[in-house]
Short mmCIF file of N, CA and C and ligand atoms in Angstrom, two decimals:
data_model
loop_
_atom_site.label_atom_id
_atom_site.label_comp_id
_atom_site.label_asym_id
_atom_site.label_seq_id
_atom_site.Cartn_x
_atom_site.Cartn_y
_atom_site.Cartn_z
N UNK A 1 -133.26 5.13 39.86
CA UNK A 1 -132.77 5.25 41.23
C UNK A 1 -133.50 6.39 41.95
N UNK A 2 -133.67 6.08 42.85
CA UNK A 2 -134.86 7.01 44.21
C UNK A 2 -133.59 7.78 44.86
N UNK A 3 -133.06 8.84 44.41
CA UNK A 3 -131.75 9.64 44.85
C UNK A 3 -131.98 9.91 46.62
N UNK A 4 -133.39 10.51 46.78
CA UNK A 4 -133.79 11.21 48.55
C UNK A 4 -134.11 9.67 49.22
N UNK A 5 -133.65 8.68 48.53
CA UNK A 5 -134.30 7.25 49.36
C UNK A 5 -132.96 7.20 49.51
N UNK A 6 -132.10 6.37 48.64
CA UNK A 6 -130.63 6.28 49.06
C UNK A 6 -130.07 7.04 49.59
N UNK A 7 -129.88 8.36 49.55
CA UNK A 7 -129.22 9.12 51.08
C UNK A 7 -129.86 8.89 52.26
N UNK A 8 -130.89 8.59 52.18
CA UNK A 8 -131.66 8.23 53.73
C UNK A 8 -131.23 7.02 53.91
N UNK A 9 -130.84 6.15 52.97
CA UNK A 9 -130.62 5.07 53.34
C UNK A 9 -128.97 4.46 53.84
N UNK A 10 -128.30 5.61 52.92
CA UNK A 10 -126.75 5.40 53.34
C UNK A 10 -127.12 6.25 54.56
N UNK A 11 -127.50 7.17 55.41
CA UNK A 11 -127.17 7.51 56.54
C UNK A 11 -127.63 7.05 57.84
N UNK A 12 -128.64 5.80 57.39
CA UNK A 12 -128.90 4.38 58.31
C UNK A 12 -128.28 3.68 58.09
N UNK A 13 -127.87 3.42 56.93
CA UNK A 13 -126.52 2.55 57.41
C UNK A 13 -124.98 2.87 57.98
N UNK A 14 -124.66 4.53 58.21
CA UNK A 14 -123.65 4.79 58.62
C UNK A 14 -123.88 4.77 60.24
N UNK A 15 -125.11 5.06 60.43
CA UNK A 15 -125.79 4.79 62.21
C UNK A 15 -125.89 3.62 62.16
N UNK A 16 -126.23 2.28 61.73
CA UNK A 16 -126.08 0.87 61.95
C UNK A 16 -124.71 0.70 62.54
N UNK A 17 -123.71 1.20 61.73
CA UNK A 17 -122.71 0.86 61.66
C UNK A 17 -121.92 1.77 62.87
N UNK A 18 -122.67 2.39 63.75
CA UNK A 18 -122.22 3.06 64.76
C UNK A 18 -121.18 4.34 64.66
N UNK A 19 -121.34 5.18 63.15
CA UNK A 19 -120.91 6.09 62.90
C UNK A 19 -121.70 7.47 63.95
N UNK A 20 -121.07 8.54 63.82
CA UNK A 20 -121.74 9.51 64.24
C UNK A 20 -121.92 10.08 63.00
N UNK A 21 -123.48 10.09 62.49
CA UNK A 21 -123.50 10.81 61.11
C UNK A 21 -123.54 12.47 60.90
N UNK A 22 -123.47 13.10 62.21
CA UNK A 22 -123.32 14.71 62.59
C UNK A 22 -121.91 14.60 62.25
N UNK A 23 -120.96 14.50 62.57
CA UNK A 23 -119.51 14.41 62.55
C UNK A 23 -119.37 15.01 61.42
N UNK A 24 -118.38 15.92 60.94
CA UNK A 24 -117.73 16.82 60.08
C UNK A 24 -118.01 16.59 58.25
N UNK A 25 -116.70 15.25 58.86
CA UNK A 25 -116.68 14.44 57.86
C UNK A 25 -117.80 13.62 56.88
N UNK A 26 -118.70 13.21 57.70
CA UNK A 26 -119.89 12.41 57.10
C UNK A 26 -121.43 13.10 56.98
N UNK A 27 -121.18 14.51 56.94
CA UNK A 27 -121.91 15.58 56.96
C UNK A 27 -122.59 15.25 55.63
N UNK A 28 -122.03 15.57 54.70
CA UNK A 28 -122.26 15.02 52.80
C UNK A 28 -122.34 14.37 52.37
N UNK A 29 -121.68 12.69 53.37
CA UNK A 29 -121.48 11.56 52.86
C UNK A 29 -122.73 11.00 52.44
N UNK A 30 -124.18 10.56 52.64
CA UNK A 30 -125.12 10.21 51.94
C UNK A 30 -125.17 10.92 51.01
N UNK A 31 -124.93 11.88 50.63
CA UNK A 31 -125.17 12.80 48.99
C UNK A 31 -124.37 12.22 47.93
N UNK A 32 -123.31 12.47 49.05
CA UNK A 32 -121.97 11.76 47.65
C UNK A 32 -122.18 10.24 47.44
N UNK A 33 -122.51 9.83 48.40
CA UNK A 33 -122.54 8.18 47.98
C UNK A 33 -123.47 8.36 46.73
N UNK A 34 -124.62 8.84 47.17
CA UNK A 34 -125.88 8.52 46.31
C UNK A 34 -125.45 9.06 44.86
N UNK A 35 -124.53 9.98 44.87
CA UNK A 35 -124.32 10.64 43.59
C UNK A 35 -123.75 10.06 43.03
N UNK A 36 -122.82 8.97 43.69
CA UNK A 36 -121.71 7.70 43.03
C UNK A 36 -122.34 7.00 42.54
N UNK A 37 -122.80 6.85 43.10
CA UNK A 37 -123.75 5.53 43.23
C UNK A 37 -125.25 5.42 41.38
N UNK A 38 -125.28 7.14 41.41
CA UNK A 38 -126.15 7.88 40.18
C UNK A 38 -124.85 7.32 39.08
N UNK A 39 -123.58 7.41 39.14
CA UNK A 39 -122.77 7.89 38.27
C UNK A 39 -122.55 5.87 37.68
N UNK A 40 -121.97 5.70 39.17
CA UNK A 40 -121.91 4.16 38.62
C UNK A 40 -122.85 2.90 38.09
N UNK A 41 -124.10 3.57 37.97
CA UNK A 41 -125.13 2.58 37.71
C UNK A 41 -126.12 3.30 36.84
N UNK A 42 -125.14 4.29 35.60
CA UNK A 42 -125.81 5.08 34.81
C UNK A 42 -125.92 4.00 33.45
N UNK A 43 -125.40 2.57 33.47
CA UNK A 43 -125.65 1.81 32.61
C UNK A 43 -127.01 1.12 32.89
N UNK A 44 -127.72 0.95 33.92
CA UNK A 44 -129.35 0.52 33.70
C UNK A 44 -129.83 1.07 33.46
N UNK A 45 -130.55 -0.30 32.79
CA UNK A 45 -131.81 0.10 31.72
C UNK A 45 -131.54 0.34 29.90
N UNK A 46 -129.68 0.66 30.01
CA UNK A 46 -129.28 1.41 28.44
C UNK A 46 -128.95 0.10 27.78
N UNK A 47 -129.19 0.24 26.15
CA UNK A 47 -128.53 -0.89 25.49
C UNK A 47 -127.53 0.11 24.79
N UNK A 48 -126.70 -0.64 23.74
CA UNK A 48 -125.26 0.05 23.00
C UNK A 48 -125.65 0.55 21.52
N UNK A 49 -127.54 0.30 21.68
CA UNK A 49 -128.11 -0.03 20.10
C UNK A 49 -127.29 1.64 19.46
N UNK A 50 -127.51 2.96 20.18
CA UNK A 50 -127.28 3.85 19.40
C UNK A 50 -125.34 3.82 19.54
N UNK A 51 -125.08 3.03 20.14
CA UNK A 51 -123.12 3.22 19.45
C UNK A 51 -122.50 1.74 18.48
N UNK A 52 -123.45 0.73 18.30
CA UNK A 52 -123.36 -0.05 17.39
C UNK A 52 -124.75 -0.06 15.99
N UNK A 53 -125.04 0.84 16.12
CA UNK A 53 -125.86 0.91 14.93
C UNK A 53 -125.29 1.51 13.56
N UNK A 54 -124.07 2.53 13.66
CA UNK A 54 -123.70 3.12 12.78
C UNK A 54 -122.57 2.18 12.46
N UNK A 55 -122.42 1.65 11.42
CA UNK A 55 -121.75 0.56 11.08
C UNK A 55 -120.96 1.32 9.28
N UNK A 56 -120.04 0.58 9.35
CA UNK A 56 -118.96 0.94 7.91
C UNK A 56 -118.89 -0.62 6.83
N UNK A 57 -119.58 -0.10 5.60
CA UNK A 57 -119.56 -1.60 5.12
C UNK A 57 -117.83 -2.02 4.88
N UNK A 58 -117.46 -3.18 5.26
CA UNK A 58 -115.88 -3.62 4.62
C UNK A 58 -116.10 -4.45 4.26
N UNK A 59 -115.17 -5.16 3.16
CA UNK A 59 -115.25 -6.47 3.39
C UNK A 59 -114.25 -6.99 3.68
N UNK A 60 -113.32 -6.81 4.83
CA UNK A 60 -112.22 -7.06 5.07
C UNK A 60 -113.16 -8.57 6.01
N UNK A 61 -112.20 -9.83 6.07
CA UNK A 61 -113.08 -10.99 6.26
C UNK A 61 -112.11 -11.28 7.67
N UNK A 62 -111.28 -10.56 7.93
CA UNK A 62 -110.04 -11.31 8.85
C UNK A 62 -110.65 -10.69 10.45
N UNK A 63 -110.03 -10.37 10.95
CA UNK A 63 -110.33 -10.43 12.36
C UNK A 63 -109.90 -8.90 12.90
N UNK A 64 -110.67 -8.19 13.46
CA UNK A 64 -110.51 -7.28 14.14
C UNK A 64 -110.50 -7.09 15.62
N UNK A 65 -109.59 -7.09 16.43
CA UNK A 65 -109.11 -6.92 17.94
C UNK A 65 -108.83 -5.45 18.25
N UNK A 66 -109.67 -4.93 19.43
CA UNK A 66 -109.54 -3.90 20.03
C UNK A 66 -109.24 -4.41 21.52
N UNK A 67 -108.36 -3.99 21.84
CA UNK A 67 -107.69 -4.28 23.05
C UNK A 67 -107.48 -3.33 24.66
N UNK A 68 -107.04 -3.64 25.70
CA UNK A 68 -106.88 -2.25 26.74
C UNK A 68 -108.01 -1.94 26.20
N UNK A 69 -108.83 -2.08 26.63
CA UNK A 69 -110.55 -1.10 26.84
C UNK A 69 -110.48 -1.19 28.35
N UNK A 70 -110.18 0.10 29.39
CA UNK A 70 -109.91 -0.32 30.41
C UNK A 70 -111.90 -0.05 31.30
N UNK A 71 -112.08 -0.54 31.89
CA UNK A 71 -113.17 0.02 32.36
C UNK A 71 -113.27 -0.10 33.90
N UNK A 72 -114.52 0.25 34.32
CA UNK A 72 -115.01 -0.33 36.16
C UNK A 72 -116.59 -0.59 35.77
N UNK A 73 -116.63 -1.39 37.15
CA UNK A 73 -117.90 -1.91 37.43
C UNK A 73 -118.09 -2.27 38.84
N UNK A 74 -119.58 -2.29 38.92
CA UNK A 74 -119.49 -2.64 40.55
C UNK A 74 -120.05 -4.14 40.83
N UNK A 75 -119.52 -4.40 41.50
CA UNK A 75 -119.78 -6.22 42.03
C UNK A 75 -121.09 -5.95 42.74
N UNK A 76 -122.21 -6.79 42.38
CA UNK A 76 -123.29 -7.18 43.13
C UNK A 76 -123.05 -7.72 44.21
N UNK A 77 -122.41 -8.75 44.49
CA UNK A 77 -122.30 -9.32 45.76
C UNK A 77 -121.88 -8.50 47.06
N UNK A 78 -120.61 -7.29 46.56
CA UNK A 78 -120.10 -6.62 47.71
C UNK A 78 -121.03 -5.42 47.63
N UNK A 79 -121.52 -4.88 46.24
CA UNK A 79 -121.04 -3.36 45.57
C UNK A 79 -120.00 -2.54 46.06
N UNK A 80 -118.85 -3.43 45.62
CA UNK A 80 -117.91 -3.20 45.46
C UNK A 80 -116.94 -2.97 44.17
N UNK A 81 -116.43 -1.84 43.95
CA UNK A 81 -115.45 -1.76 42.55
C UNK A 81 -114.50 -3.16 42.02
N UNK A 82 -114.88 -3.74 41.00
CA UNK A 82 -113.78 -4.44 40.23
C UNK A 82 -113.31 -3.37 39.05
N UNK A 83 -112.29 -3.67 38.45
CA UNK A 83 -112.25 -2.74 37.07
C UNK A 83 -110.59 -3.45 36.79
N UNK A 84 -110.61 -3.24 35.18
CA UNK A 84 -109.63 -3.92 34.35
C UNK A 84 -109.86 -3.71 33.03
N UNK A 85 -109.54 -4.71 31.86
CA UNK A 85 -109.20 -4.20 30.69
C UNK A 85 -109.87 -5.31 30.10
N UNK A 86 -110.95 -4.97 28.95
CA UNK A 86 -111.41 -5.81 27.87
C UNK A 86 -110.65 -5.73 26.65
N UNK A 87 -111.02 -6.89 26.13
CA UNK A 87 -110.13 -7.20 24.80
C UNK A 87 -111.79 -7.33 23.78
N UNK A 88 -112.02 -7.35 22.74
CA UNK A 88 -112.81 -6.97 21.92
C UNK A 88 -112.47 -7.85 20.58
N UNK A 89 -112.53 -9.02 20.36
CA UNK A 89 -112.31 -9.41 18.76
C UNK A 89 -113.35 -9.74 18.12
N UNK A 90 -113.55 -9.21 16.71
CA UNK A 90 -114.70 -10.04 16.35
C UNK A 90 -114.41 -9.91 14.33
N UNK A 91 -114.62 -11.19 14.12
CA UNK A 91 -114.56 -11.30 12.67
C UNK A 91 -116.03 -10.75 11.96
N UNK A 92 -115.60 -9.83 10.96
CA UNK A 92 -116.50 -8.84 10.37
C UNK A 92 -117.27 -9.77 9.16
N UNK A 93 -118.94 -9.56 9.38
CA UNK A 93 -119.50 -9.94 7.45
C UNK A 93 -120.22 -8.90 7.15
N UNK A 94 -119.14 -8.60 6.78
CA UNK A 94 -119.70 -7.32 5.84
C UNK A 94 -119.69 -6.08 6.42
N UNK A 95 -119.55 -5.60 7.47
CA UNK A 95 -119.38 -4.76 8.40
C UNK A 95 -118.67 -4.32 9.66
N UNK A 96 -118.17 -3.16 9.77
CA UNK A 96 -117.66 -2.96 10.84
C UNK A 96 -118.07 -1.77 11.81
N UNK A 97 -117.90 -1.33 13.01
CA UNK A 97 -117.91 -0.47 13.68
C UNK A 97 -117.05 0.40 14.11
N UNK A 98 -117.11 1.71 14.29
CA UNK A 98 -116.26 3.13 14.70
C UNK A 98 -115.87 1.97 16.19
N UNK A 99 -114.06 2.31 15.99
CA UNK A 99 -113.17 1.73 17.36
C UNK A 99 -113.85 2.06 18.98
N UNK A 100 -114.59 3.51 18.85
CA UNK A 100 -114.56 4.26 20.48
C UNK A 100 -116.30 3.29 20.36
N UNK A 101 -116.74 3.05 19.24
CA UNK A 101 -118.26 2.56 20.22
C UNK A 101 -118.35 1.22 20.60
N UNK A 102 -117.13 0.33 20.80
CA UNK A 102 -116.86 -0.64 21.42
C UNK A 102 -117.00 -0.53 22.83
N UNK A 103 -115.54 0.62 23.41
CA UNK A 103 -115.37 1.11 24.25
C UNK A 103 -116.83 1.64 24.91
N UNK A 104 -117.68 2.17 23.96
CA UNK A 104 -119.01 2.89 24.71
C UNK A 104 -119.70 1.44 24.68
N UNK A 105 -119.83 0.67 24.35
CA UNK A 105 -120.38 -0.28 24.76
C UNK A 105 -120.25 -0.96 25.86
N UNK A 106 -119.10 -1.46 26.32
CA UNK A 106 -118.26 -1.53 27.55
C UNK A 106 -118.43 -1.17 28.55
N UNK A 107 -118.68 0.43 28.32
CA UNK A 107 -118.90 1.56 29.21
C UNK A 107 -120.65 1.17 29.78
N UNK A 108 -121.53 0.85 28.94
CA UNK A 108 -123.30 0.92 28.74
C UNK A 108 -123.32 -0.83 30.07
N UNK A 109 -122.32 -1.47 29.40
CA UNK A 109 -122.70 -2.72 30.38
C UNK A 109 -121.44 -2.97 31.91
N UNK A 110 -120.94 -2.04 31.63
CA UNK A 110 -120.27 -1.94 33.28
C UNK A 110 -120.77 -0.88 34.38
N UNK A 111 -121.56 -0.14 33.94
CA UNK A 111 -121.92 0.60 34.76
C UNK A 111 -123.21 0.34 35.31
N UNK A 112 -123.79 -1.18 35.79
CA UNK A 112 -124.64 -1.59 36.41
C UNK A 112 -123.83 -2.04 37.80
N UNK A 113 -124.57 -2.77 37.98
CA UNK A 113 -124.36 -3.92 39.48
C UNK A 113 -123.93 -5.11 38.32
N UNK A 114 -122.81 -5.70 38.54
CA UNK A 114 -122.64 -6.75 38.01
C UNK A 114 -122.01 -8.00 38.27
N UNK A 115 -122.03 -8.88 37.65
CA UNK A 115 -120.48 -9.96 38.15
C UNK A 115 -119.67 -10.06 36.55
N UNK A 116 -118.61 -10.19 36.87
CA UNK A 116 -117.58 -10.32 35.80
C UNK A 116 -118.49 -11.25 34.29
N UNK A 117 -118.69 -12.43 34.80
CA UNK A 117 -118.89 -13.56 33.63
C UNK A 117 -120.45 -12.52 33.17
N UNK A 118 -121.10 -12.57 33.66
CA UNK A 118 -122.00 -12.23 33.33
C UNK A 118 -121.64 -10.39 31.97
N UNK A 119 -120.88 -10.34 32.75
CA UNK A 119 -120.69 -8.37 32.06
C UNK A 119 -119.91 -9.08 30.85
N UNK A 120 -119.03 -10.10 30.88
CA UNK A 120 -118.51 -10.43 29.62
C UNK A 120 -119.08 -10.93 28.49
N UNK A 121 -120.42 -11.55 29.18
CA UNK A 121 -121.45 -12.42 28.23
C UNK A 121 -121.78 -11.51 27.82
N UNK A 122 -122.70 -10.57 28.12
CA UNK A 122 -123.78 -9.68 27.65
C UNK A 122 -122.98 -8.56 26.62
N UNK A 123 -121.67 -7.98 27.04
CA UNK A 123 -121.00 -7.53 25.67
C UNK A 123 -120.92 -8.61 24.54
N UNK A 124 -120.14 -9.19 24.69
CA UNK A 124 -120.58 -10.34 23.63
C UNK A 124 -121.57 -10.68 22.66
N UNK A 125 -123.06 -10.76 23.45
CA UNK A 125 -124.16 -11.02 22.99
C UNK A 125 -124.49 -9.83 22.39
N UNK A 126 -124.48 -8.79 22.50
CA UNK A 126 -124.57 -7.35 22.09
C UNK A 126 -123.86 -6.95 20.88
N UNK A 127 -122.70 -7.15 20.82
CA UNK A 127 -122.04 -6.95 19.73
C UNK A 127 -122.36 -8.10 18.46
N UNK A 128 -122.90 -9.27 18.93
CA UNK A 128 -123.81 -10.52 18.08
C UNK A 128 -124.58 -9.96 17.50
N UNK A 129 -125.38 -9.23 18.41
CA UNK A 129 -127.09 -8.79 17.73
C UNK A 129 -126.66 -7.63 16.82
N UNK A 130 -126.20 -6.86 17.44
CA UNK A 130 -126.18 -5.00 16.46
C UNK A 130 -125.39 -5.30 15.69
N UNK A 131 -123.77 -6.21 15.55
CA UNK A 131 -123.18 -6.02 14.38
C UNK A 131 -123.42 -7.35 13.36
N UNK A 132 -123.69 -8.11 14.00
CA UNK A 132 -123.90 -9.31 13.19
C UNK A 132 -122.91 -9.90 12.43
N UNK A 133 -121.70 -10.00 13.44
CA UNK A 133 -120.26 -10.35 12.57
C UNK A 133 -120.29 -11.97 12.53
N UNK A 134 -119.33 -13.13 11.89
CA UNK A 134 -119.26 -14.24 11.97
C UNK A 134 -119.51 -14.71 13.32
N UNK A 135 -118.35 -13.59 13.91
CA UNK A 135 -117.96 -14.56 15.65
C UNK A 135 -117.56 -13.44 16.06
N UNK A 136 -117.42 -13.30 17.51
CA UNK A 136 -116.98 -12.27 18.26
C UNK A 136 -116.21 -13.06 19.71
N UNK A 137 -115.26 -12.37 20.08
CA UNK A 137 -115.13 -13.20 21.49
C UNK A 137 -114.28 -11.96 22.20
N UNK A 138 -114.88 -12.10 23.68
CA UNK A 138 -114.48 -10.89 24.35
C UNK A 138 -113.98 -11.54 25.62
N UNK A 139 -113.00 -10.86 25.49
CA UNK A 139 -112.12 -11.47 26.96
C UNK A 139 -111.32 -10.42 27.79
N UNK A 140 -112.05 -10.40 29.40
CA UNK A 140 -112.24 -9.64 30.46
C UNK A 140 -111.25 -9.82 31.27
N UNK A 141 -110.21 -8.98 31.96
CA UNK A 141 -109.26 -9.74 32.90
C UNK A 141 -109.48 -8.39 34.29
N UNK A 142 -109.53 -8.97 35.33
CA UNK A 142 -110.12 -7.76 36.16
C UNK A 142 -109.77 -7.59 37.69
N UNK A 143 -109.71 -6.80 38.38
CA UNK A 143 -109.13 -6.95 39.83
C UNK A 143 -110.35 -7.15 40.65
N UNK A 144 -110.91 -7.67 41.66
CA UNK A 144 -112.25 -7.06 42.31
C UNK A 144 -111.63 -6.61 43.78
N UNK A 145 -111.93 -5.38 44.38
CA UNK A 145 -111.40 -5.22 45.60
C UNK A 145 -112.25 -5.75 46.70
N UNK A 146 -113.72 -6.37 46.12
CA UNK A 146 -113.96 -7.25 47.17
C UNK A 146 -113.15 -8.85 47.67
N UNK A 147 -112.09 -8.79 46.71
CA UNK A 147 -111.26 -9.86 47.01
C UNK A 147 -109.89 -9.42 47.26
N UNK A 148 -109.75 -7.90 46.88
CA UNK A 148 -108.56 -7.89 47.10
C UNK A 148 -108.03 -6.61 48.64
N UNK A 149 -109.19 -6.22 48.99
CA UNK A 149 -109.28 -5.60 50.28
C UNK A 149 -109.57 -6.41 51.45
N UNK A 150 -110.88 -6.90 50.83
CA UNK A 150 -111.30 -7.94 52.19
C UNK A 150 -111.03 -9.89 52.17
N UNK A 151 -112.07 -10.46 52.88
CA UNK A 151 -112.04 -11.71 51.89
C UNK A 151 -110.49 -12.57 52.38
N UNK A 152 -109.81 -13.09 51.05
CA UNK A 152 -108.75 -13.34 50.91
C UNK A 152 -107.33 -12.42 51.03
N UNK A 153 -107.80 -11.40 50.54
CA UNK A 153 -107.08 -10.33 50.30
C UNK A 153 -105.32 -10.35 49.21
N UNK A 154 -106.03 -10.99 48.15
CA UNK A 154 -104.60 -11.31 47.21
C UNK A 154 -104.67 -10.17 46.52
N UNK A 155 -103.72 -9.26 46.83
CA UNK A 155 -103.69 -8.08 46.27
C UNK A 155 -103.06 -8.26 44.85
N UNK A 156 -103.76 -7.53 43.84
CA UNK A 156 -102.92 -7.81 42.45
C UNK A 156 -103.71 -9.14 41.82
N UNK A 157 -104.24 -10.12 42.54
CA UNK A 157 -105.17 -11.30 41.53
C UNK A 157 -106.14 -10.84 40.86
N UNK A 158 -105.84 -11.32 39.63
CA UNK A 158 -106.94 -11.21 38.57
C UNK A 158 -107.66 -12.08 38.24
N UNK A 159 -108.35 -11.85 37.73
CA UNK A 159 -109.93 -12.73 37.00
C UNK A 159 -109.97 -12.64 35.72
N UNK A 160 -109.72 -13.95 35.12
CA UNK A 160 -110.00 -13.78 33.75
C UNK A 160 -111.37 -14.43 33.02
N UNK A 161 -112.11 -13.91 32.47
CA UNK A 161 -113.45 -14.52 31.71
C UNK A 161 -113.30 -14.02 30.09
N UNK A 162 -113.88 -15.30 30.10
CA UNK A 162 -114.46 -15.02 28.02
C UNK A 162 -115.70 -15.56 27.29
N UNK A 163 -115.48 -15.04 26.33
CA UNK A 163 -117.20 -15.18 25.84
C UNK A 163 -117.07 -15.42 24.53
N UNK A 164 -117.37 -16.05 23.64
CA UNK A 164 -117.55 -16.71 22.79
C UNK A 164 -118.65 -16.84 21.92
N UNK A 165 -118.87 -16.25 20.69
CA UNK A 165 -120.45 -16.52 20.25
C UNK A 165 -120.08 -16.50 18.44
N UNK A 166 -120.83 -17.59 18.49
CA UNK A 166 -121.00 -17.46 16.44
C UNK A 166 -119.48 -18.37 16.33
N UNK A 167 -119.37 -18.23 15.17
CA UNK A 167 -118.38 -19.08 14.71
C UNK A 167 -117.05 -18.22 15.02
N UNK A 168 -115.90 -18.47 15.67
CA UNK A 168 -114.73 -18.35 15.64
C UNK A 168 -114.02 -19.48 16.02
N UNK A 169 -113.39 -19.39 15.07
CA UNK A 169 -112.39 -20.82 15.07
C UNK A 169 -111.46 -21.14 16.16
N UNK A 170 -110.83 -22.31 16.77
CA UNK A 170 -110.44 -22.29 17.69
C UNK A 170 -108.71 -21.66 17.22
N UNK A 171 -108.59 -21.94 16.22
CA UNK A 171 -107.58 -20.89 15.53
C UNK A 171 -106.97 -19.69 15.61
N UNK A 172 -108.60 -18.93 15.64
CA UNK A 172 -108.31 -17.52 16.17
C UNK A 172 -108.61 -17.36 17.25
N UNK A 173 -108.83 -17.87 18.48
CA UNK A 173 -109.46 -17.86 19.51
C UNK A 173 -107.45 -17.58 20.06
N UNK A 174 -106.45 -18.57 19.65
CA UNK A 174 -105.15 -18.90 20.17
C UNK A 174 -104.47 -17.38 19.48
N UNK A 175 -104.95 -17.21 18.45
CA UNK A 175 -104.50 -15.99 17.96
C UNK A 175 -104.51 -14.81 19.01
N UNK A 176 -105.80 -14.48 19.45
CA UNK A 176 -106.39 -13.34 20.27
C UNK A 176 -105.72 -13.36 21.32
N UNK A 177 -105.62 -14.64 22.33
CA UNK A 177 -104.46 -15.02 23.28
C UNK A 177 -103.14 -14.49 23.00
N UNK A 178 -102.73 -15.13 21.81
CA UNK A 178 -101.08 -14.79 21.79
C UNK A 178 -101.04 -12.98 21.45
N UNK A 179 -101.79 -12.63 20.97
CA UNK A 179 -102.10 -11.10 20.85
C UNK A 179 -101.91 -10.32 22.56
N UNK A 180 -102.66 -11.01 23.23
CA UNK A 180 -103.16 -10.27 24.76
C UNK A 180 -102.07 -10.47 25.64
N UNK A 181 -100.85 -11.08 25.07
CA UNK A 181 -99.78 -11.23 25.75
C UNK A 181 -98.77 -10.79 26.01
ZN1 ZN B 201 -117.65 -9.11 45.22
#
């Protein structure tokens, strides 16, 4: 990110928008945006390789669910904040991972520009490659305030997506459900 481009650029768009950008208030405002803006899109470019690489051999064969992983992300379409809670299951071969580098994983793929299905896939696929469990399936439920400020404006609707990879049975798939309930 070009930090002295985006403040120049949020303070053409606060004059597009027929702000007075002298005014008190919006004195800082290109800094701070841009600094948000540094903070919320500190996931490009990163993969999760260094918080799923350190792995614990088990051989526990059953199913492991980490749940409430609450996170944010910003919507490409508005860049606008969605944020909500991932669920995390994935049946182990031969290995497992420390609980918080889920969560940092989470963290590595929400902090781009994103859309929901897409941020759910790519955890998914991620936790495929570095842990190499049977099956994994991750399921996203989320608010976006570009739907719930503007738009339609259903305050409180959620979005639910899931992701699916490798073998998990449709078995445990109803399991993980009746779990998230
Ligand atoms: Zn949106």
């Amino acid at each position: 990110m070009d930090r002295e481009k985006v403040i120049e650029a949020v303070g053409e768009l606060l004059k597009a928008l027929g702000e007075d950008v002298g005014r008190d208030g919006l004195k800082e405002t290109p800094r701070r945006v841009a600094d948000a803006f540094a903070e919320l899109l500190s996931g490009e470019g990163k993969s999760a390789e260094e918080h799923l690489s350190k792995t614990f051999a088990s051989d526990c064969g059953d199913m492991v669910l980490e749940k409430d992983i609450s996170f944010s992300s910003t919507c490409e379409h508005h860049l606008m904040p969605f944020f909500g809670t991932f669920a995390i299951a994935y049946i182990p071969d031969g290995k497992v991972v420390g609980l918080s580098k889920l969560a940092r994983t989470v963290e590595v793929f929400s902090k781009r520009l994103q859309i929901q299905e897409r941020l759910t896939f790519q955890i998914a696929q991620e936790i495929m490659l570095r842990l190499a469990p049977k099956g994994v399936m991750v399921v996203c439920e989320a608010e976006h305030t570009c739907m719930t400020c503007r738009g339609v404006k259903k305050a409180g609707s959620k979005t639910l997506t899931y992701s699916v990879l490798g073998d998990f049975p449709e078995k445990k798939r109803e399991e993980v459900f009746a779990l998230l309930k």
